[in-house]
Coordinates of C-alpha atoms in Angstrom, one line a residue:
M1 CA 74.5 -41.6 -39.6
S2 CA 73.6 -38.1 -39.2
T3 CA 72.1 -37.0 -35.8
P4 CA 68.3 -36.6 -35.8
L5 CA 67.1 -32.9 -35.2
E6 CA 65.8 -32.2 -31.7
A7 CA 62.9 -30.3 -33.0
L8 CA 61.6 -31.1 -36.6
S9 CA 59.3 -28.7 -38.1
Q10 CA 55.8 -29.5 -38.4
L11 CA 55.0 -30.1 -42.2
P12 CA 51.5 -29.1 -43.3
F13 CA 51.1 -32.4 -45.2
H14 CA 51.4 -36.1 -44.3
L15 CA 54.4 -38.1 -45.1
P16 CA 55.0 -42.0 -45.0
S17 CA 56.6 -43.5 -42.0
E18 CA 60.4 -43.3 -42.2
D19 CA 62.2 -46.6 -43.7
R20 CA 65.5 -46.8 -41.8
A21 CA 66.3 -50.2 -43.4
S22 CA 66.5 -49.1 -46.8
S23 CA 67.3 -45.4 -46.0
P24 CA 69.5 -45.7 -42.8
Y25 CA 70.7 -41.9 -43.2
T26 CA 67.6 -40.0 -44.3
G27 CA 64.6 -42.4 -43.7
Y28 CA 63.3 -41.0 -47.2
T29 CA 62.1 -43.4 -49.9
R30 CA 60.4 -42.7 -53.3
A31 CA 57.0 -42.5 -51.6
H32 CA 58.2 -39.6 -49.6
W33 CA 59.4 -37.7 -52.7
E34 CA 55.8 -38.2 -54.3
A35 CA 54.1 -37.1 -50.9
V36 CA 56.4 -33.9 -51.0
A37 CA 55.6 -33.1 -54.6
D38 CA 51.9 -33.7 -54.0
G39 CA 52.1 -31.5 -50.8
L40 CA 53.9 -28.6 -52.4
L41 CA 51.4 -28.7 -55.4
A42 CA 48.4 -28.9 -53.2
A43 CA 49.5 -25.8 -51.3
A44 CA 50.2 -23.8 -54.3
W45 CA 47.0 -24.5 -56.0
R46 CA 45.2 -22.9 -53.2
W47 CA 46.2 -19.4 -54.8
S48 CA 45.3 -20.2 -58.4
T49 CA 43.1 -17.8 -60.5
P50 CA 39.7 -19.2 -61.3
G51 CA 40.6 -20.2 -64.9
H52 CA 43.8 -21.9 -63.5
A53 CA 46.2 -19.8 -65.6
L54 CA 48.0 -18.0 -62.8
L55 CA 49.2 -19.0 -59.3
D56 CA 49.4 -15.8 -57.6
L57 CA 51.3 -16.9 -54.4
P58 CA 51.5 -14.3 -51.5
G59 CA 54.5 -12.2 -51.1
R60 CA 56.6 -9.5 -52.2
P61 CA 56.6 -9.1 -56.2
S62 CA 59.5 -9.6 -58.2
R63 CA 60.8 -6.9 -60.4
S64 CA 58.8 -8.6 -63.4
G65 CA 55.5 -7.7 -61.8
V66 CA 52.5 -9.6 -60.5
R67 CA 51.3 -11.2 -63.6
S68 CA 54.8 -12.6 -64.6
D69 CA 54.9 -13.8 -60.9
G70 CA 51.5 -15.7 -61.5
L71 CA 52.9 -17.3 -64.6
E72 CA 56.0 -18.2 -62.7
G73 CA 53.7 -20.0 -60.1
F74 CA 52.0 -21.9 -62.9
A75 CA 55.0 -23.0 -64.7
R76 CA 57.3 -24.1 -62.0
T77 CA 54.8 -26.0 -60.1
F78 CA 53.8 -27.7 -63.5
L79 CA 57.5 -28.8 -63.5
A80 CA 57.1 -30.7 -60.3
A81 CA 53.7 -32.1 -61.6
G82 CA 55.3 -33.4 -64.8
F83 CA 57.9 -35.3 -63.0
R84 CA 55.5 -36.5 -60.7
V85 CA 53.1 -37.9 -63.1
A86 CA 55.6 -39.0 -65.6
G87 CA 57.5 -40.7 -63.0
A88 CA 54.4 -42.7 -62.1
G89 CA 53.7 -43.7 -65.8
G90 CA 50.7 -41.4 -66.1
D91 CA 49.1 -42.2 -62.8
D92 CA 47.6 -38.9 -61.5
P93 CA 45.6 -39.7 -58.4
H94 CA 45.3 -35.9 -57.5
N95 CA 44.2 -34.9 -61.1
W96 CA 47.0 -32.3 -61.4
L97 CA 47.2 -32.6 -65.2
E98 CA 43.5 -31.6 -65.5
R99 CA 44.1 -28.2 -63.7
Y100 CA 47.3 -27.5 -65.9
A101 CA 45.1 -28.2 -69.0
R102 CA 42.6 -25.8 -68.0
G103 CA 45.3 -23.3 -67.3
L104 CA 47.0 -23.7 -70.8
A105 CA 43.6 -23.1 -72.4
S106 CA 42.9 -20.0 -70.3
G107 CA 46.4 -18.5 -70.3
T108 CA 46.9 -18.6 -74.0
R109 CA 43.4 -17.4 -75.0
S110 CA 44.5 -13.8 -75.5
P111 CA 48.3 -13.5 -74.4
G112 CA 49.4 -10.1 -73.3
R113 CA 45.8 -8.8 -72.4
D114 CA 45.2 -7.2 -69.0
D115 CA 42.6 -9.4 -67.7
A116 CA 42.5 -12.2 -64.8
E117 CA 44.0 -15.1 -66.8
S118 CA 46.0 -14.1 -69.8
W119 CA 49.8 -15.0 -69.8
P120 CA 52.3 -12.2 -70.7
L121 CA 54.0 -12.3 -74.0
I122 CA 57.6 -13.5 -74.2
L123 CA 59.7 -10.4 -75.2
D124 CA 63.5 -9.8 -75.3
H125 CA 65.3 -10.3 -71.8
D126 CA 65.7 -6.7 -71.3
V127 CA 62.2 -5.7 -72.0
Q128 CA 59.9 -8.5 -70.7
G129 CA 62.1 -11.6 -70.5
Q130 CA 60.9 -13.4 -67.4
P131 CA 58.2 -15.3 -69.4
M132 CA 61.0 -16.7 -71.6
V133 CA 62.4 -18.6 -68.3
E134 CA 58.9 -19.9 -67.5
S135 CA 58.4 -21.2 -71.0
A136 CA 61.2 -23.7 -70.5
S137 CA 59.2 -25.0 -67.6
I138 CA 56.0 -25.3 -69.3
A139 CA 57.7 -26.8 -72.3
L140 CA 59.4 -29.6 -70.3
G141 CA 56.1 -30.2 -68.5
L142 CA 54.3 -30.7 -71.6
R143 CA 57.0 -33.1 -73.0
L144 CA 56.9 -35.1 -69.9
T145 CA 53.3 -35.5 -69.9
A146 CA 52.5 -35.5 -73.6
P147 CA 50.8 -38.8 -73.7
W148 CA 48.1 -37.9 -70.9
L149 CA 47.9 -34.0 -71.4
W150 CA 49.2 -32.5 -74.7
K151 CA 47.5 -35.2 -76.8
E152 CA 44.3 -34.7 -75.0
L153 CA 44.1 -31.0 -75.6
D154 CA 42.0 -29.5 -78.4
A155 CA 43.8 -28.7 -81.5
G156 CA 43.0 -25.0 -81.2
V157 CA 44.6 -25.0 -77.6
Q158 CA 47.7 -26.7 -78.9
D159 CA 48.1 -24.2 -81.6
R160 CA 47.9 -21.3 -79.2
V161 CA 50.3 -22.8 -76.8
E162 CA 52.7 -23.5 -79.5
E163 CA 52.3 -19.8 -80.8
W164 CA 53.0 -18.7 -77.2
L165 CA 56.0 -20.8 -76.7
R166 CA 57.5 -19.7 -80.1
G167 CA 57.9 -16.3 -78.5
S168 CA 60.8 -17.8 -76.7
L169 CA 62.4 -18.7 -79.9
R170 CA 62.1 -15.4 -81.6
H171 CA 63.2 -13.0 -78.8
V172 CA 66.6 -12.5 -77.2
P173 CA 67.7 -14.3 -74.0
A174 CA 69.9 -13.0 -71.3
P175 CA 73.5 -13.8 -72.3
N176 CA 73.9 -16.9 -70.1
N177 CA 71.9 -20.2 -69.2
W178 CA 68.7 -18.5 -70.7
Y179 CA 69.7 -19.7 -74.2
L180 CA 68.9 -23.2 -72.8
F181 CA 65.2 -22.0 -72.4
P182 CA 64.3 -21.7 -76.1
Y183 CA 66.4 -24.9 -76.5
T184 CA 64.0 -26.7 -74.3
V185 CA 61.0 -25.2 -76.0
A186 CA 62.4 -26.3 -79.3
G187 CA 62.9 -29.9 -78.0
F188 CA 59.4 -30.2 -76.9
L189 CA 58.1 -28.8 -80.3
E190 CA 60.1 -31.2 -82.1
S191 CA 59.0 -34.0 -80.0
V192 CA 55.4 -33.5 -80.8
G193 CA 56.0 -33.3 -84.5
R194 CA 56.0 -29.4 -84.5
G195 CA 59.8 -28.8 -85.4
D196 CA 60.9 -26.7 -88.3
A197 CA 64.0 -24.5 -89.2
E198 CA 63.1 -22.2 -86.3
T199 CA 63.2 -24.9 -83.8
A200 CA 66.5 -26.3 -85.2
A201 CA 68.3 -22.9 -85.2
A202 CA 67.3 -22.4 -81.5
R203 CA 68.9 -25.7 -80.7
R204 CA 72.1 -25.3 -82.5
R205 CA 72.4 -21.8 -81.0
A206 CA 72.3 -22.9 -77.6
L207 CA 74.4 -25.8 -78.0
D208 CA 77.2 -23.7 -79.8
L209 CA 77.2 -21.2 -77.1
L210 CA 77.5 -24.0 -74.5
E211 CA 80.6 -25.3 -76.1
G212 CA 82.1 -21.8 -75.7
W213 CA 81.1 -21.7 -71.8
Y214 CA 82.4 -25.1 -71.0
R215 CA 85.7 -24.8 -69.1
G216 CA 86.5 -28.5 -68.6
G217 CA 86.4 -30.8 -65.8
G218 CA 82.5 -30.8 -65.8
W219 CA 82.1 -27.2 -65.4
Y220 CA 80.4 -24.5 -67.3
A221 CA 80.6 -20.8 -66.8
D222 CA 77.0 -19.3 -66.8
G223 CA 77.7 -17.1 -69.7
D224 CA 80.9 -15.4 -71.0
G225 CA 82.5 -14.5 -67.7
R226 CA 83.6 -16.6 -64.6
A227 CA 80.3 -17.3 -62.8
F228 CA 80.5 -20.9 -61.5
D229 CA 77.6 -22.0 -59.0
H230 CA 74.6 -23.9 -58.7
Y231 CA 73.5 -23.1 -62.0
N232 CA 75.9 -25.7 -63.3
G233 CA 73.7 -28.6 -62.0
W234 CA 70.2 -27.3 -62.1
A235 CA 70.6 -25.6 -65.5
L236 CA 73.5 -26.2 -67.6
H237 CA 73.8 -29.8 -67.2
L238 CA 70.1 -30.4 -66.6
Y239 CA 68.7 -29.0 -69.8
P240 CA 70.8 -30.7 -72.4
V241 CA 71.2 -34.1 -70.5
L242 CA 67.6 -34.4 -69.8
D243 CA 66.7 -33.4 -73.4
A244 CA 69.1 -36.2 -74.8
H245 CA 67.7 -38.7 -72.5
L246 CA 64.2 -38.1 -73.4
S247 CA 65.0 -37.9 -77.1
K248 CA 67.1 -41.1 -76.8
D249 CA 69.9 -39.3 -78.6
S250 CA 73.0 -41.5 -77.7
A251 CA 75.5 -39.2 -79.2
L252 CA 74.3 -36.1 -77.3
L253 CA 73.8 -38.2 -74.2
A254 CA 77.4 -39.6 -74.4
R255 CA 78.8 -35.9 -74.8
Y256 CA 76.8 -34.0 -72.1
G257 CA 76.4 -37.0 -70.0
G258 CA 80.1 -37.5 -69.9
R259 CA 80.5 -34.0 -68.8
L260 CA 77.8 -34.5 -65.9
R261 CA 79.7 -37.4 -64.7
E262 CA 82.9 -35.3 -64.4
H263 CA 80.8 -32.6 -62.6
L264 CA 79.6 -34.9 -60.1
D265 CA 82.9 -36.4 -59.4
G266 CA 83.5 -33.0 -57.5
F267 CA 80.0 -31.7 -56.9
G268 CA 79.2 -34.9 -54.9
L269 CA 81.5 -33.7 -52.3
M270 CA 79.8 -30.4 -51.9
F271 CA 76.9 -31.5 -49.6
G272 CA 77.3 -31.5 -45.8
A273 CA 76.5 -34.6 -43.6
D274 CA 73.4 -32.7 -42.5
G275 CA 72.2 -32.8 -46.2
A276 CA 73.0 -28.9 -46.9
P277 CA 74.3 -27.8 -50.2
L278 CA 76.8 -25.2 -50.1
H279 CA 75.5 -21.7 -49.6
F280 CA 77.2 -20.1 -52.6
G281 CA 76.1 -18.1 -55.5
R282 CA 72.8 -16.7 -56.7
S283 CA 69.1 -17.9 -56.5
L284 CA 69.7 -19.9 -53.4
A285 CA 65.9 -19.7 -52.5
Y286 CA 65.9 -22.8 -55.0
R287 CA 67.3 -25.0 -52.2
F288 CA 67.1 -28.5 -52.7
A289 CA 67.3 -27.9 -56.6
A290 CA 70.9 -28.4 -55.9
S291 CA 70.3 -32.1 -55.8
A292 CA 69.0 -32.1 -59.5
A293 CA 72.3 -33.0 -60.9
V294 CA 72.6 -35.9 -58.4
G295 CA 69.1 -37.4 -59.4
L296 CA 69.7 -36.8 -63.1
G297 CA 73.0 -38.5 -63.2
A298 CA 71.6 -41.4 -61.3
L299 CA 68.6 -41.5 -63.7
T300 CA 70.8 -41.6 -66.8
G301 CA 73.7 -43.6 -65.5
H302 CA 76.1 -40.7 -66.0
T303 CA 77.5 -40.6 -62.4
P304 CA 80.3 -41.7 -60.5
L305 CA 78.2 -42.2 -57.3
T306 CA 76.5 -45.2 -56.5
P307 CA 72.7 -45.5 -56.4
G308 CA 72.8 -45.6 -52.8
A309 CA 75.1 -42.4 -52.3
S310 CA 73.0 -40.7 -54.8
R311 CA 69.9 -41.2 -52.9
R312 CA 71.5 -40.3 -49.7
L313 CA 72.6 -36.9 -51.3
A314 CA 69.3 -36.1 -52.9
G315 CA 67.1 -37.2 -49.9
G316 CA 69.4 -35.7 -47.5
S317 CA 69.1 -32.5 -49.3
L318 CA 65.3 -32.4 -49.6
R319 CA 65.0 -33.5 -45.9
H320 CA 67.3 -30.8 -44.7
F321 CA 65.1 -27.9 -45.7
L322 CA 61.8 -29.6 -45.0
D323 CA 63.3 -30.1 -41.3
R324 CA 64.3 -26.5 -40.9
G325 CA 61.4 -24.4 -41.8
A326 CA 61.7 -23.8 -45.5
L327 CA 57.9 -24.0 -45.6
T328 CA 55.5 -21.6 -44.4
E329 CA 52.3 -22.6 -42.1
D330 CA 50.5 -22.7 -45.4
G331 CA 52.9 -25.2 -47.1
L332 CA 54.6 -22.7 -49.4
L333 CA 58.4 -22.4 -50.2
S334 CA 59.3 -19.2 -48.6
L335 CA 61.7 -16.7 -50.1
G336 CA 64.8 -17.4 -48.3
W337 CA 67.0 -20.3 -47.2
Y338 CA 65.3 -21.8 -44.2
G339 CA 62.7 -19.2 -43.4
P340 CA 62.3 -16.1 -45.2
R341 CA 65.6 -14.0 -45.7
E342 CA 65.7 -10.9 -47.8
A343 CA 69.5 -10.7 -47.9
T344 CA 69.4 -14.2 -49.8
L345 CA 67.4 -12.9 -52.6
Q346 CA 67.7 -11.3 -56.0
S347 CA 65.6 -8.6 -57.5
Y348 CA 64.3 -11.1 -59.9
S349 CA 63.0 -13.3 -57.0
G350 CA 59.2 -13.4 -56.5
P351 CA 56.9 -15.4 -54.5
A352 CA 56.9 -18.4 -56.8
S353 CA 60.7 -18.4 -57.6
P354 CA 61.6 -21.0 -55.0
Y355 CA 59.6 -23.5 -57.1
W356 CA 62.5 -23.9 -59.3
A357 CA 63.2 -26.5 -56.4
S358 CA 60.9 -28.6 -58.4
K359 CA 63.9 -29.6 -60.6
A360 CA 64.9 -31.9 -57.8
F361 CA 62.0 -34.1 -58.6
V362 CA 63.8 -35.2 -61.8
A363 CA 64.8 -38.1 -59.6
L364 CA 61.0 -39.2 -59.8
L365 CA 61.5 -40.1 -63.4
A366 CA 63.5 -43.2 -62.2
P367 CA 60.9 -45.8 -61.6
A368 CA 60.3 -47.6 -58.4
D369 CA 62.5 -50.6 -59.5
H370 CA 65.4 -48.5 -60.3
P371 CA 68.5 -48.9 -58.1
L372 CA 68.3 -45.4 -57.1
W373 CA 65.3 -46.4 -55.2
T374 CA 66.1 -50.1 -54.4
A375 CA 69.6 -50.0 -53.3
T376 CA 70.3 -49.2 -49.6
E377 CA 71.6 -45.6 -48.8
E378 CA 75.3 -45.4 -48.5
P379 CA 77.3 -42.6 -46.9
A380 CA 77.8 -39.3 -48.6
P381 CA 81.2 -38.4 -49.8
V382 CA 81.8 -36.2 -46.7
E383 CA 80.9 -39.0 -44.4
E384 CA 83.6 -41.4 -45.7
A385 CA 86.8 -39.5 -45.1
D386 CA 88.5 -36.1 -44.8
R387 CA 89.0 -34.8 -48.4
V388 CA 90.5 -31.8 -50.0
L389 CA 89.8 -31.5 -53.9
A390 CA 91.0 -28.8 -56.0
L391 CA 88.9 -27.9 -59.1
P392 CA 91.2 -25.9 -61.5
A393 CA 88.6 -25.1 -64.1
P394 CA 86.2 -23.0 -61.9
G395 CA 89.2 -22.0 -59.5
L396 CA 87.5 -23.6 -56.5
L397 CA 88.9 -25.6 -53.6
V398 CA 86.7 -28.0 -51.6
Q399 CA 87.6 -28.9 -48.1
A400 CA 85.5 -31.6 -46.2
T401 CA 86.0 -32.9 -42.8
R402 CA 84.3 -36.2 -41.8
D403 CA 84.2 -35.8 -38.1
D404 CA 81.9 -32.5 -38.2
G405 CA 80.4 -33.2 -41.6
I406 CA 81.2 -29.7 -42.7
V407 CA 82.1 -28.8 -46.3
R408 CA 83.9 -25.6 -47.2
L409 CA 84.4 -24.0 -50.6
H410 CA 87.4 -21.6 -51.0
N411 CA 86.7 -19.3 -53.9
H412 CA 89.5 -18.3 -56.1
G413 CA 87.6 -18.2 -59.5
S414 CA 84.0 -17.5 -59.4
D415 CA 83.0 -13.7 -59.5
H416 CA 79.6 -13.3 -61.6
V417 CA 81.2 -10.0 -63.2
R418 CA 80.7 -10.1 -66.9
P419 CA 83.5 -9.5 -69.2
H420 CA 82.0 -6.1 -70.5
E421 CA 81.2 -4.6 -67.0
A422 CA 83.6 -2.4 -65.1
E423 CA 84.5 -3.3 -61.6
S424 CA 82.5 -1.3 -59.1
A425 CA 82.0 -1.6 -55.5
A426 CA 78.3 -0.8 -55.8
G427 CA 78.1 -4.3 -57.4
D428 CA 79.6 -6.1 -54.5
D429 CA 77.9 -9.6 -54.2
P430 CA 78.3 -11.3 -50.8
H431 CA 77.5 -14.7 -52.6
Y432 CA 80.5 -14.5 -54.9
G433 CA 83.0 -11.8 -53.3
R434 CA 83.9 -13.8 -50.1
Q435 CA 87.1 -16.1 -50.2
A436 CA 85.2 -18.9 -48.5
Y437 CA 81.8 -20.5 -48.2
S438 CA 80.4 -23.6 -46.4
T439 CA 77.5 -26.1 -45.8
R440 CA 76.9 -24.6 -42.3
T441 CA 77.4 -20.7 -42.8
G442 CA 76.3 -18.1 -45.0
P443 CA 77.9 -14.8 -45.8
T444 CA 76.8 -11.7 -43.9
A445 CA 74.6 -9.4 -45.4
P446 CA 75.4 -6.3 -47.3
G447 CA 76.1 -3.2 -45.1
N448 CA 77.3 -5.7 -42.3
L449 CA 80.9 -6.5 -42.0
A450 CA 82.1 -9.0 -44.5
D451 CA 83.0 -12.5 -43.5
N452 CA 86.2 -14.4 -45.0
H453 CA 87.4 -11.1 -46.5
L454 CA 90.7 -9.4 -46.7
S455 CA 90.0 -5.6 -47.0
V456 CA 92.6 -2.9 -47.9
E457 CA 91.8 0.5 -46.1
V458 CA 93.1 3.6 -47.9
N459 CA 92.2 6.7 -46.1
G460 CA 89.8 4.9 -44.0
R461 CA 87.8 3.5 -47.0
P462 CA 87.6 -0.3 -47.1
S463 CA 87.8 -2.4 -50.4
V464 CA 85.7 -5.1 -51.8
R465 CA 86.7 -8.0 -54.1
R466 CA 85.1 -8.1 -57.5
R467 CA 86.7 -9.7 -60.6
I468 CA 88.8 -12.8 -59.5
H469 CA 91.6 -14.1 -61.6
P470 CA 92.6 -17.5 -60.9
L471 CA 96.2 -18.2 -60.6
G472 CA 96.1 -22.0 -60.3
A473 CA 94.8 -24.9 -58.1
G474 CA 96.0 -28.4 -57.1
H475 CA 95.8 -31.1 -54.5
G476 CA 97.8 -34.0 -52.9
D477 CA 96.7 -36.8 -50.9
D478 CA 95.4 -34.9 -47.9
W479 CA 95.9 -31.4 -48.9
G480 CA 95.0 -28.8 -51.5
W481 CA 95.6 -25.3 -52.6
A482 CA 94.1 -22.6 -55.0
A483 CA 95.2 -19.1 -55.7
S484 CA 94.0 -16.0 -57.3
W485 CA 94.5 -12.2 -57.6
H486 CA 92.2 -9.0 -57.4
R487 CA 92.3 -5.5 -57.5
P488 CA 90.8 -3.9 -54.3
V489 CA 87.8 -1.6 -55.3
F490 CA 86.5 1.2 -53.3
A491 CA 83.0 2.4 -52.7
D492 CA 84.1 6.1 -51.7
G493 CA 86.7 8.1 -53.3
P494 CA 88.7 6.8 -56.5
P495 CA 87.3 3.4 -57.3
M496 CA 90.8 1.9 -57.5
V497 CA 94.4 2.7 -56.5
P498 CA 96.5 2.2 -59.6
G499 CA 98.9 -0.7 -59.4
L500 CA 97.1 -2.0 -56.0
R501 CA 96.5 -6.0 -56.1
V502 CA 96.0 -8.5 -53.7
E503 CA 97.4 -12.2 -54.4
S504 CA 95.8 -14.7 -52.3
V505 CA 96.7 -18.3 -51.7
T506 CA 94.6 -20.8 -49.5
V507 CA 96.0 -24.2 -48.5
A508 CA 93.5 -26.5 -46.8
R509 CA 94.7 -29.5 -44.8
G510 CA 92.4 -31.3 -42.6
P511 CA 90.4 -28.7 -40.7
Y512 CA 93.0 -26.0 -41.2
E513 CA 93.0 -23.3 -43.7
L514 CA 96.4 -21.5 -44.3
R515 CA 95.5 -18.2 -45.9
V516 CA 98.5 -16.2 -47.7
H517 CA 98.0 -12.8 -49.1
R518 CA 100.6 -10.6 -50.8
V519 CA 99.5 -7.1 -51.2
V520 CA 101.4 -5.2 -54.1
G521 CA 101.5 -1.4 -54.5
A522 CA 99.8 -0.3 -51.4
P523 CA 100.0 3.4 -50.6
A524 CA 101.8 4.6 -47.6
G525 CA 99.6 4.2 -44.5
A526 CA 97.3 1.7 -45.9
R527 CA 95.7 -0.7 -43.4
L528 CA 94.4 -4.3 -43.7
T529 CA 91.9 -6.5 -42.0
H530 CA 91.0 -10.1 -42.6
T531 CA 88.0 -11.7 -41.3
G532 CA 87.1 -15.4 -40.5
W533 CA 84.0 -17.5 -40.5
A534 CA 80.6 -15.8 -39.3
T535 CA 78.8 -18.0 -36.9
G536 CA 76.0 -17.4 -34.3
P537 CA 77.0 -17.5 -30.5
Q538 CA 74.6 -20.4 -29.8
E539 CA 75.8 -22.6 -32.7
P540 CA 77.8 -25.6 -32.0
L541 CA 80.6 -24.2 -34.2
V542 CA 84.0 -23.0 -33.7
S543 CA 85.3 -20.1 -36.0
A544 CA 88.9 -19.4 -35.2
L545 CA 91.6 -17.1 -36.8
H546 CA 95.2 -16.8 -35.7
G547 CA 97.9 -14.5 -37.2
L548 CA 101.1 -15.9 -38.1
Y549 CA 103.0 -13.3 -40.1
G550 CA 102.1 -9.7 -40.8
W551 CA 98.8 -9.6 -38.8
S552 CA 98.3 -9.0 -35.1
P553 CA 98.5 -12.5 -33.4
E554 CA 95.2 -12.7 -31.7
P555 CA 91.8 -11.7 -33.4
E556 CA 89.3 -9.3 -32.1
T557 CA 85.5 -10.5 -32.2
V558 CA 83.4 -8.3 -34.3
R559 CA 79.7 -8.4 -35.0
A560 CA 77.2 -8.8 -38.0
P561 CA 73.8 -7.6 -36.5
Q562 CA 71.9 -8.6 -39.5
G563 CA 73.2 -12.2 -39.4
T564 CA 73.3 -14.9 -42.0
A565 CA 70.9 -17.1 -43.6
Y566 CA 71.6 -19.5 -40.7
V567 CA 71.4 -17.3 -37.7
P568 CA 69.6 -14.0 -37.1
W569 CA 72.8 -12.5 -35.4
A570 CA 76.3 -13.4 -36.0
E571 CA 80.0 -12.6 -34.8
M572 CA 83.3 -13.3 -36.6
P573 CA 87.1 -13.2 -35.7
R574 CA 89.1 -10.3 -37.3
L575 CA 92.9 -9.7 -37.6
T576 CA 94.5 -6.3 -38.3
G577 CA 97.8 -5.5 -40.1
E578 CA 99.8 -2.9 -41.9
T579 CA 101.1 -2.8 -45.4
A580 CA 104.4 -1.4 -44.4
G581 CA 106.4 -3.8 -42.5
P582 CA 110.2 -4.8 -42.3
D583 CA 109.9 -6.7 -45.7
S584 CA 108.0 -4.2 -47.5
T585 CA 109.5 -2.9 -50.7
D586 CA 107.4 -0.6 -52.9
G587 CA 104.1 -1.2 -50.9
T588 CA 104.5 -5.0 -51.1
S589 CA 103.9 -7.0 -47.8
L590 CA 103.0 -10.5 -46.9
H591 CA 100.3 -11.6 -44.7
V592 CA 99.8 -15.3 -43.3
C593 CA 97.1 -16.4 -41.0
L594 CA 95.4 -19.8 -40.0
A595 CA 91.7 -20.1 -40.1
A596 CA 89.2 -22.9 -39.1
L597 CA 85.5 -23.6 -39.1
T598 CA 84.7 -26.8 -37.1
G599 CA 82.0 -28.4 -35.0
E600 CA 82.7 -28.2 -31.3
P601 CA 85.0 -29.0 -29.5
G602 CA 87.2 -28.1 -32.7
P603 CA 90.7 -29.1 -33.5
G604 CA 92.4 -27.3 -30.7
P605 CA 94.0 -24.0 -30.4
L606 CA 95.2 -22.6 -33.6
P607 CA 98.6 -21.4 -32.3
E608 CA 99.5 -24.8 -31.6
A609 CA 98.7 -26.2 -35.1
V610 CA 102.1 -24.9 -36.6
T611 CA 105.3 -25.0 -35.0
Q612 CA 107.4 -22.8 -37.2
V613 CA 106.8 -20.1 -39.7
L614 CA 109.5 -18.7 -42.2
A615 CA 108.3 -15.8 -44.2
D616 CA 109.5 -12.9 -46.3
A617 CA 108.2 -11.2 -49.5
T618 CA 108.6 -14.1 -51.7
G619 CA 106.7 -16.5 -49.8
V620 CA 106.2 -18.4 -46.7
E621 CA 107.0 -22.0 -45.3
V622 CA 105.1 -23.5 -42.2
V623 CA 105.8 -26.6 -40.4
W624 CA 102.5 -28.5 -39.2
A625 CA 102.8 -29.6 -35.4
E626 CA 100.6 -33.0 -36.2
D627 CA 103.2 -34.7 -38.5
G628 CA 106.1 -32.1 -39.0
A629 CA 105.2 -31.8 -42.7
H630 CA 106.3 -28.7 -44.3
T631 CA 104.0 -26.4 -46.6
R632 CA 105.6 -24.0 -48.7
V633 CA 103.8 -21.2 -50.5
S634 CA 105.8 -19.1 -53.1
F635 CA 105.1 -16.2 -55.3
D636 CA 106.5 -15.3 -58.9
P637 CA 105.2 -17.6 -59.9
I638 CA 102.7 -18.8 -57.4
R639 CA 103.1 -22.4 -56.3
A640 CA 102.3 -24.4 -53.3
T641 CA 103.9 -27.6 -52.0
T642 CA 103.6 -30.0 -48.9
V643 CA 106.6 -32.0 -47.9
R644 CA 106.0 -34.8 -45.3
A645 CA 108.5 -35.7 -42.8
G646 CA 110.9 -38.2 -44.5
L647 CA 108.8 -38.1 -47.7
G648 CA 108.7 -36.1 -51.0
R649 CA 106.8 -33.3 -52.1
S650 CA 103.0 -33.7 -53.0

């Protein structure tokens, strides 16, 4: 059972009493989810325009402008209201639907007009595309509440809403999950008898693209590149699976639900014992939307998780953020992770953007007598045993330790660089470029020293990691590995050094990370640095790094004054090395270290974790002190094996 927080934040709305009998881990029940939805809606609606068409929440505007942000406030809260009311069978004690009905009428009366209520038109993604994103939330909200809202609208208002929504079908989405927005709009229109060739074409186009983005193992790339992140759960699985569920299309549900099941088999391990999702990828201000796939799997039955484990993950994620200051004093979701944090945001983030967290409330579509709510909470996967899981399709390695409840993600495949884009250091993104992420730490901010990063320094210019080329991944009973290579990219001087590349392998075993790098084609005099996990000095965490070969044995401690999403000020260990060593040929050298991120008191000194290191330019073999197992990492081709004492390879 997770330890209660010493000081819970004071929520600006009332929650029911905890139920530790049915929910021994979180105390949350279905009634808590309804109360949170109502509390978030009540707080947001204080900022509506008189005609209820826009919710102009306070805060910095997004790049799309204030009017688009107001539409975002309407649409994303409507999604929460849709799940809330539909899940209650139409019961709407706070009259949310009456407000949204007024807003639909006001917003569509003269779209594009510069007045107090009119919605912006939906145009191409590179002209005025953000309203296309919001059209999906409005369409889904209408579909969920059709018996109580859509059917009660005047015919003229229905026609106006349809015409505005069709802008999504007639304009060009961004080349990624955006194609599921017109898909969702088309699904709604067809569900209310307004389908035609245009809606059919939008749906066919989206599903065709989705097939091209599917990489196997339950993982989609977010477009034609290698962006694998939380968009898998809260977009790429959510829209097609929920559409199939609502339309009762058994063939589509079997196809896309089966993929969701595979996804959750790994994704279920990506929540810490404290309920936190991994701090990885973009749009992290959506917070507990990370549990949307978990709730959807439980709702549709397409999940490997038991109902009790599903509720524990979803409820744990919701409570994690509510207990840690994600809400402002006014009850609004802030732009950040816990409190506001600029470095967590993208330029498209506006004051209402965090309300995509509404997607988590898909769980409310499961009625009160559903096993998701009636089963007793069970441990989360991280709470059951230490696990290492390789995910070859996205090139990720998940490492979870039961004693401290921390989950770590070693990234050897997700880079968010589109195929047509050149690799530029100007596009360095801390939320993809680092080699490791966790449920207890966030990446350091741009401009600060990078955590979990190998940098090649040429003439004093440090490199960044952009496009990641996966080289394989696998796991045994208690260990796993993943590998990749990248071209170091430089902000100053020539952007790249011809022939320079870094090949990287991570082997995870228990709490330990064996990090092996082979640098190829380094110019004379090149210097290397390698950093570990960034933590705050007051946190009950241990971030350790120890050089085994090709590095200075003991790290120095360096600082990140802008901190992370978890702490306002951070520090991390750093190793240094040279590319020219005794085994270097033509600028090729090997560098091996041990890293660890653990809860206090930690696993013991890293130098004592390994008893023997045998290394040269072709690879390295280490012997683990705990059980005498041998781990071998080889290059040409890259391969990792572990041999236990007296046993065979695994």
